[in-house]
Coordinates of C-alpha atoms in Angstrom, one line a residue:
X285 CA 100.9 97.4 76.1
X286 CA 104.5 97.9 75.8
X287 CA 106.7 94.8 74.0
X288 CA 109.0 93.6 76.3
X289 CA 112.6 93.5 74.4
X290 CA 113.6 90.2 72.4
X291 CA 117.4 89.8 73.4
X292 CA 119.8 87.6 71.0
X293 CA 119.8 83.9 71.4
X294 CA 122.8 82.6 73.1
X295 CA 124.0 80.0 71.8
X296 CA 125.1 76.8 74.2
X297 CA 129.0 76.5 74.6
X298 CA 129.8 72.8 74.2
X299 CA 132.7 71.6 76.5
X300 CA 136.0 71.5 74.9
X301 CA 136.6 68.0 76.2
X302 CA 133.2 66.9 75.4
X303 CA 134.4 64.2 73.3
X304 CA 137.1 62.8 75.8
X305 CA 134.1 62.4 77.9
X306 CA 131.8 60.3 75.5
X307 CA 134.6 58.2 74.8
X308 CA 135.3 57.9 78.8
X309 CA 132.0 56.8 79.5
X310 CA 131.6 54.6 76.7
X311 CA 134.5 52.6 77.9
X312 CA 133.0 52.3 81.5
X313 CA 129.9 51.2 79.6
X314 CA 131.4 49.0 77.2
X315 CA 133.9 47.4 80.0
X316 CA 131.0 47.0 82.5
X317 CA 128.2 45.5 80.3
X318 CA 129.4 44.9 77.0
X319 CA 129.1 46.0 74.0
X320 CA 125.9 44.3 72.7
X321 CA 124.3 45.9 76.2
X322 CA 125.0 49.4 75.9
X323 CA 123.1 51.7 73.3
X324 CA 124.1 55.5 72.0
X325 CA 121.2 56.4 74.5
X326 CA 123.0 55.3 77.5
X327 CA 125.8 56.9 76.6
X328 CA 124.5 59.9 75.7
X329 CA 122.6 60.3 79.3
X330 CA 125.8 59.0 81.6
X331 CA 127.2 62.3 79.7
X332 CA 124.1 64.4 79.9
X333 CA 124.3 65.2 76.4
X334 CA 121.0 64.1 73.9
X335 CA 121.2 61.3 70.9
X336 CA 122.0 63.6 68.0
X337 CA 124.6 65.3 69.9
X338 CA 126.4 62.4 70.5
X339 CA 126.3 61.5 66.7
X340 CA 128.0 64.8 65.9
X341 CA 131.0 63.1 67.6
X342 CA 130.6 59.4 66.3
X343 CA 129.1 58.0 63.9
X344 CA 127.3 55.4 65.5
X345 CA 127.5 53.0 68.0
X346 CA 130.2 51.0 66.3
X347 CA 132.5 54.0 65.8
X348 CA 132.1 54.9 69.2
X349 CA 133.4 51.3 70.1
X350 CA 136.1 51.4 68.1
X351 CA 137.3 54.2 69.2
X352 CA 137.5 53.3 72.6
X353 CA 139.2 49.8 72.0
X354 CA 142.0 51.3 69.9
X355 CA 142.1 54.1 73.1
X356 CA 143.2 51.2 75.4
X357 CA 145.5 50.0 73.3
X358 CA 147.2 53.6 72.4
X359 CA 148.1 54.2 75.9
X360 CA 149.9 50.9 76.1
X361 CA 151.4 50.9 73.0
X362 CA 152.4 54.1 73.3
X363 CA 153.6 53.9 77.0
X364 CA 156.3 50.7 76.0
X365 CA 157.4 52.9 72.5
X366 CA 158.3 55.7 74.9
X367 CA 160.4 53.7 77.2
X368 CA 162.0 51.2 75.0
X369 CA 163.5 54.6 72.5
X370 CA 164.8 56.2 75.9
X371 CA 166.2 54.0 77.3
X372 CA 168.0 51.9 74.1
X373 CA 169.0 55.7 73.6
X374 CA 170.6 56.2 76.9
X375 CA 172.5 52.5 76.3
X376 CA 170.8 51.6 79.3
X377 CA 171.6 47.8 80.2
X378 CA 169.0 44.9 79.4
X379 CA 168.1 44.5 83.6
X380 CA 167.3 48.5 83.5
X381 CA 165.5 48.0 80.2
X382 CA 163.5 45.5 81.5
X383 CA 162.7 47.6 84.8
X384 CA 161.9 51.0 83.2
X385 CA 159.8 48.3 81.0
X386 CA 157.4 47.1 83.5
X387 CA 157.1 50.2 85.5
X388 CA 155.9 52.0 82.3
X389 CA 153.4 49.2 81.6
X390 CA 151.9 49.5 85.0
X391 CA 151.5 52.9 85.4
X392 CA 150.0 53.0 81.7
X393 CA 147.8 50.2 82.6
X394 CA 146.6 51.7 86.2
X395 CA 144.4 54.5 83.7
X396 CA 142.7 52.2 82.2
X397 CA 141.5 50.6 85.9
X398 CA 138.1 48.1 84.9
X399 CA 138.3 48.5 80.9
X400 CA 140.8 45.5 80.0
X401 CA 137.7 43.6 79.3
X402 CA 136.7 45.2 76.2
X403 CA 140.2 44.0 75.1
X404 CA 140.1 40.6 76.5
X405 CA 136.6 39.3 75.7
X406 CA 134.9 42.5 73.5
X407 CA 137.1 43.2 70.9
X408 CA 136.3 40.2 69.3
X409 CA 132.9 41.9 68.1
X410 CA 135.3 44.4 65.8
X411 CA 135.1 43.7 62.3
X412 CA 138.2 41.7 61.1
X413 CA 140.1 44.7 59.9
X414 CA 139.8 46.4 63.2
X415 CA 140.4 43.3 65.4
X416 CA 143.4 42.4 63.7
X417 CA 144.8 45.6 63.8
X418 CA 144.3 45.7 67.8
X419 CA 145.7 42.4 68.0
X420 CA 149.0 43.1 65.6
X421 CA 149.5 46.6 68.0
X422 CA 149.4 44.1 71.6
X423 CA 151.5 41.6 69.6
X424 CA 154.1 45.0 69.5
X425 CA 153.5 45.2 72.9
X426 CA 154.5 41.8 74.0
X427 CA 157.0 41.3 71.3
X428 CA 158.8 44.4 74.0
X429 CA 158.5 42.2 76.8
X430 CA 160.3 39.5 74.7
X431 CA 162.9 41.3 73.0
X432 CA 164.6 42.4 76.5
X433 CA 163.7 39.0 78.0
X434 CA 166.2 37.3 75.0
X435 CA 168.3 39.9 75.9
X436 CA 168.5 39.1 79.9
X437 CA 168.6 35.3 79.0
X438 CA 169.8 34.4 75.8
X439 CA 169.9 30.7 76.5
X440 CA 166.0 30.5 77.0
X441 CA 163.8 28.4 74.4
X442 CA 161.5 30.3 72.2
X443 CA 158.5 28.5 73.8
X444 CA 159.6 29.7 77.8
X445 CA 160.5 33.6 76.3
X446 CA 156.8 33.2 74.7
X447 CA 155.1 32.2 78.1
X448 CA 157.5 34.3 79.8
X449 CA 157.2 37.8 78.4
X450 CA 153.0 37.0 78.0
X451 CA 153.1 36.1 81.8
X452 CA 155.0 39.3 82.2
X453 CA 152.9 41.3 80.7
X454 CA 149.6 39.7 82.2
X455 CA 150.6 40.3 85.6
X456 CA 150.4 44.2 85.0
X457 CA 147.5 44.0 83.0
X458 CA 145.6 42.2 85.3
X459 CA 144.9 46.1 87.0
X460 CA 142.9 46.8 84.3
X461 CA 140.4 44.2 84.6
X462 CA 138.6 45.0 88.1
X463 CA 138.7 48.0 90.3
X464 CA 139.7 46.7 93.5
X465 CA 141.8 50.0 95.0
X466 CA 145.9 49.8 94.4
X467 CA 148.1 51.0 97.0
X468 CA 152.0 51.7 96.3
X469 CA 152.7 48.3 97.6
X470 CA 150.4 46.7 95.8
X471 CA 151.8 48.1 92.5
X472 CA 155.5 47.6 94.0
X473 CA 154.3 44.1 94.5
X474 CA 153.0 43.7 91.1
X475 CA 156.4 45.1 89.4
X476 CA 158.2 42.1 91.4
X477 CA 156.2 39.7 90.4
X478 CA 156.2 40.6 86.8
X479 CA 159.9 40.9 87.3
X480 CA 160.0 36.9 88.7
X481 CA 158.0 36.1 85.5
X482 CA 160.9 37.3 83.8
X483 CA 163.5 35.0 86.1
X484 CA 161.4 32.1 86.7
X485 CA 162.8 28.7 85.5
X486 CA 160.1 26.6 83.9
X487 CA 159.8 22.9 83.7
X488 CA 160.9 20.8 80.8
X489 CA 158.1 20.9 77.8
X490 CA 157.0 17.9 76.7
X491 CA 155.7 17.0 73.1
X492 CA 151.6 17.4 72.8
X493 CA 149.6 14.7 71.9
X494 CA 146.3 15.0 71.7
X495 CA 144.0 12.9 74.2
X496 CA 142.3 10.2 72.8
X497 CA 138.4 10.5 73.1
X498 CA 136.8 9.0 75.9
X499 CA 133.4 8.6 77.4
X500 CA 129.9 8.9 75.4
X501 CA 127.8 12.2 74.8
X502 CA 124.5 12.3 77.1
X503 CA 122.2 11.2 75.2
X504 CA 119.8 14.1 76.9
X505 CA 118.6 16.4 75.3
X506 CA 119.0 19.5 77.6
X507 CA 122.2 18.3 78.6
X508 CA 123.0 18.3 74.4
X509 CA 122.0 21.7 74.3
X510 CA 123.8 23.1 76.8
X511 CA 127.0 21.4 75.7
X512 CA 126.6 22.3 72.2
X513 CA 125.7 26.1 74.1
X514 CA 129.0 26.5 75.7
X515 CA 131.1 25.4 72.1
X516 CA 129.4 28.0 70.0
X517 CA 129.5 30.6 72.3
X518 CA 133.1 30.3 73.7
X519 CA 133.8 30.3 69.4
X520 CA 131.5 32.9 68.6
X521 CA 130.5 35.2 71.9
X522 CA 126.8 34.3 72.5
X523 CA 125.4 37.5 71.2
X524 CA 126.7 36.1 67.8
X525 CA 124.8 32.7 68.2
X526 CA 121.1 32.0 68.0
X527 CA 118.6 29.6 68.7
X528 CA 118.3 28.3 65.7
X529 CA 122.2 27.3 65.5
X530 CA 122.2 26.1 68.8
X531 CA 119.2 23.9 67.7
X532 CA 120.9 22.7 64.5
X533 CA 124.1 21.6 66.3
X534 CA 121.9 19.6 68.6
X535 CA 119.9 18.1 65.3
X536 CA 116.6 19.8 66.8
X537 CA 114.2 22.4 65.5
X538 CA 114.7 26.1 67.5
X539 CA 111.0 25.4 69.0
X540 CA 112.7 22.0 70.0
X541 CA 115.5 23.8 72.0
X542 CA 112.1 26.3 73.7
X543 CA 110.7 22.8 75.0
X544 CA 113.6 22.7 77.5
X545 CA 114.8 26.5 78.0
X546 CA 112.9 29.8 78.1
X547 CA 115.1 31.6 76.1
X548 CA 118.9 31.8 75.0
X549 CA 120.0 34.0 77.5
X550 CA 118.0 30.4 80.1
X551 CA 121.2 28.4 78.1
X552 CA 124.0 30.8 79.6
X553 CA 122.3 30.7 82.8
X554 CA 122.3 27.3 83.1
X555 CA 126.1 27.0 82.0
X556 CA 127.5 29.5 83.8
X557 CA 125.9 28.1 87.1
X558 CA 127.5 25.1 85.9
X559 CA 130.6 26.3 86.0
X560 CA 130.2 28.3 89.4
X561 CA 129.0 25.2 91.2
X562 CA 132.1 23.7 89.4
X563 CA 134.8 26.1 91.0
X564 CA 133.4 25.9 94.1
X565 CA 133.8 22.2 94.4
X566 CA 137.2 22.0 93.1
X567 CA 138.2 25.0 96.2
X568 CA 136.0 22.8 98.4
X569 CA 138.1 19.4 97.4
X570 CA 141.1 20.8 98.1
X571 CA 140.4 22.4 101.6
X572 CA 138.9 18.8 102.7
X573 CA 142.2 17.2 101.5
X574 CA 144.8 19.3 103.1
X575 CA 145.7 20.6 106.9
X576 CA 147.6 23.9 106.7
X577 CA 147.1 27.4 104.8
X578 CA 150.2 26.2 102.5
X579 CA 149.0 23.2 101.3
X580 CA 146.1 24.7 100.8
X581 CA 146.8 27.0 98.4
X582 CA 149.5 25.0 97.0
X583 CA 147.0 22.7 95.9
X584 CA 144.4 25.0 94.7
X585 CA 147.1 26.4 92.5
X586 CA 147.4 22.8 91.0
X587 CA 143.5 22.5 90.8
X588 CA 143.0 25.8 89.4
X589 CA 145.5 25.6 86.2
X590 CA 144.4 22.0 85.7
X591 CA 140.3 23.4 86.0
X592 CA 141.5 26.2 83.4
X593 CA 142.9 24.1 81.1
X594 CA 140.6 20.7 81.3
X595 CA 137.4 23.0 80.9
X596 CA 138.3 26.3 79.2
X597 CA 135.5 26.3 76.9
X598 CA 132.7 26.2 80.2
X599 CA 134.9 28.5 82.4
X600 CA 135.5 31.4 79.6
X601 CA 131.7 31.7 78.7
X602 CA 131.3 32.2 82.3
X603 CA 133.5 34.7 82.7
X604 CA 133.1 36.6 79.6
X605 CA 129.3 36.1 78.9
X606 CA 127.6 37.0 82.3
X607 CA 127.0 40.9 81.0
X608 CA 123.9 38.6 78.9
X609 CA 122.1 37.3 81.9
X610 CA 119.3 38.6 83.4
X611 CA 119.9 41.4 86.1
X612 CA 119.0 39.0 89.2
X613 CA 120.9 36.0 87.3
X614 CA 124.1 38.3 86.4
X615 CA 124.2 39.8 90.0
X616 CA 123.8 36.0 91.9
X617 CA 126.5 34.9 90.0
X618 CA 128.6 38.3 90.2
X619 CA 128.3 37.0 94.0
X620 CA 129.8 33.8 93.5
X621 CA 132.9 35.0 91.7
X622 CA 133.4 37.9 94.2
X623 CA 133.2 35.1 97.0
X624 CA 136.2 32.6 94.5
X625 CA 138.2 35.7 94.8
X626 CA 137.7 36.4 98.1
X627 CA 138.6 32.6 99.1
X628 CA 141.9 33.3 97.1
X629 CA 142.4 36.3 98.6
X630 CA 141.9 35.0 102.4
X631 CA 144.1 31.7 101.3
X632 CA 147.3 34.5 100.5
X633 CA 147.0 36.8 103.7
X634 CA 146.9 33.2 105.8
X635 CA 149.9 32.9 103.8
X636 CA 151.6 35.9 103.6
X637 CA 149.9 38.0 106.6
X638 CA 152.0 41.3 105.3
X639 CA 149.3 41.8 102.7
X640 CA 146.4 43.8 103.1
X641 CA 142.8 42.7 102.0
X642 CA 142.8 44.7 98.8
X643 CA 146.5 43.5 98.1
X644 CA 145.5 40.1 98.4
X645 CA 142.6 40.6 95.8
X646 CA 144.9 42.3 93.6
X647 CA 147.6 39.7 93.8
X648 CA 144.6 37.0 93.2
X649 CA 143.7 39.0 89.9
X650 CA 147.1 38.9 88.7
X651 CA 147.2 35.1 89.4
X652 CA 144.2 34.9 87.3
X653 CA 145.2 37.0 84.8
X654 CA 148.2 35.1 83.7
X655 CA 146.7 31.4 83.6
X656 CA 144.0 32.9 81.2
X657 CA 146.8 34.6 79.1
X658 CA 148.9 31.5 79.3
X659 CA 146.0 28.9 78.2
X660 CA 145.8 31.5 75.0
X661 CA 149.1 31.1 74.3
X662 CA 148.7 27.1 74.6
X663 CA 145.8 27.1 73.0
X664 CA 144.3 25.6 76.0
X665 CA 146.2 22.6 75.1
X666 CA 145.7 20.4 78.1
X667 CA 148.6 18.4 78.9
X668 CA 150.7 16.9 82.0
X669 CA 153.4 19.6 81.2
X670 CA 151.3 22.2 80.2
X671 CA 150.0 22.1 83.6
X672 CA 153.2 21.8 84.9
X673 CA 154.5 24.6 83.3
X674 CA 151.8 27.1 84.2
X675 CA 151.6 26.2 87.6
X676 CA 154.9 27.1 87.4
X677 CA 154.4 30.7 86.5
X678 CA 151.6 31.1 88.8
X679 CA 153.8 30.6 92.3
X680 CA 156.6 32.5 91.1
X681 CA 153.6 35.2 90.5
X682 CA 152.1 34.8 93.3
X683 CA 155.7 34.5 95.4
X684 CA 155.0 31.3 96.6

């Protein structure tokens, strides 16, 4: 019987951009369901690649991570160092500064479409080394925004050019935190209102004093547990906090916190429909009290900052920790904020009928964006002229 011939192994030819596209789907991954959620495993099969292969890239999971935060942050960073060396090299005047400025932002911000989350809520699992580099390279980044905003108006406070150049800035990143589709007038429309950020004229600040405490704790237990809940993990992120610190700050035993929730990931549940249910009757409130489209969203603009503010802590878990519910859970409340931006979005086009659907969401994102960025910058101080003062920003954002 005759041998058939053994021809030469041929070896597999890896692509050349195989790594760019580990790193690409790990910041989908990362972005989409956080970084607690997402294994090498997953990453590996969205690629098509096995385990071990993807280790030959990355070390492990962490690397991977890192790698994709500091990503985001290069294309930014490097997007506004471009800019700002051509154009102080041409002698280009502050307003064309400023304009070149923002239109560099966006378009470096419009590549990273749906993965500004991993800088806004995951980063904060880097280790401190990592997170403070990120947050020392954004600083760079705004400090841009500021530099040509002292140069435009060299009158303004140090406090307005702070909220100013963040709100700015905010506006165009707000096109990396969801994926609705951007048109050129949507992104024209975003330049402008980046641009009135820049112009806008802010209240007088007043001096913070902290309110006085007022009212008792419940005296219920699940009620305790929840409260104490939404503290540690708006602090901590709630893949950071366990049962048996969330017992402890209640003064129970973790089998004590089981006796009135299933599980941890029961806790978020329960707070994050919370602060659904609580959106949704502040919008409710304020269609009830008014008659017309503009009163209307005037008014929602002054609930919204003042809901921001008064319950940051309850609002932030829910928007940053709902990657940690339960599928049915996570997709029932992924509902409920779809339908809050949709309300927004409806309120602007009864408003300003020249936008488009998908404008209006965008435009609503961008409102968004900026009172979250602003309460960081207050330190969610919540005050009469705090509220004021970001209310402010948010109609000369929204161009109202």
């Amino acid at each position: 019987m005759t041998t058939p011939p053994t021809w030469p192994h041929t070896p597999t030819i890896r692509p050349k951009d195989r790594k760019q596209r580990i790193e690409s789907a790990a910041t989908q991954a990362f972005a989409l369901r956080g970084y607690h959620q997402v294994s090498m495993s997953d990453v590996a099969a969205s690629v098509g690649i096995s385990a071990p292969a993807l280790y030959r890239h990355f070390a492990n999971k962490y690397d991977l991570f890192k790698h994709t935060a500091f990503g985001i942050v290069d294309a930014v960073e490097g997007a506004t160092d471009d800019v700002t060396e051509t154009t102080v090299a041409a002698g280009a005047p502050a307003e064309e500064r400023a304009a070149a400025l923002i239109h560099a932002t966006l378009d470096s911000l419009i590549k990273c479409r749906g993965t500004g989350e991993i800088i806004r809520w995951e980063s904060r699992y880097l280790e401190p080394a990592d997170r403070a580099s990120v947050d020392q390279r954004l600083a760079k980044v705004y400090g841009r925004f500021s530099s040509v905003l002292k140069e435009l108006r060299p009158g303004l406070s140090s406090e307005d050019r702070a909220l100013q150049s963040r709100a700015a800035f905010a506006v165009l990143a707000s096109v990396s935190m969801h994926r609705t589709s951007i048109s050129a007038a949507t992104s024209e429309y975003l330049r402008s209102a980046s641009q009135r950020a820049l112009e806008a004229d802010l209240p007088e600040t007043e001096a913070y004093v902290a309110p006085a405490a007022t009212g008792i704790p419940s005296t219920a237990k699940r009620e305790q547990i929840v409260a104490h809940s939404i503290d540690l993990f708006f602090a901590r992120g709630y893949n950071l906090v366990s049962i048996e610190e969330i017992g402890g700050a209640v003064g129970i035993t973790a089998s004590g916190v089981y006796r009135h929730f299933e599980s941890k990931s029961g806790i978020l549940a329960a707070a994050c429909s919370r602060a659904a249910e609580y959106l949704g009757q502040v919008t409710r409130d304020v269609f009830a009290a008014v008659d017309s489209n503009d009163a209307a969203l005037d008014g929602l603009i002054d609930a919204y900052v003042e809901a921001q503010l008064a319950h940051h802590k309850l609002l932030q878990v829910y928007i940053a920790e709902s990657t940690n519910l339960s599928d049915e859970e996570r997709e029932r409340l992924l509902a409920l904020q779809r339908d809050h931006i949709e309300e927004w979005a409806g309120l602007l086009r009864a408003v300003k009928p020249q936008f488009s659907a998908s404008e209006a969401r965008c435009i609503a994102h961008a409102g968004f964006h900026v009172v979250d960025s602003l309460g960081r910058v207050l330190a969610w101080q919540d005050t009469p002229s705090n509220r004021a003062r970001v209310a402010h920003m948010l109609r000369a954002v929204l161009g109202v």
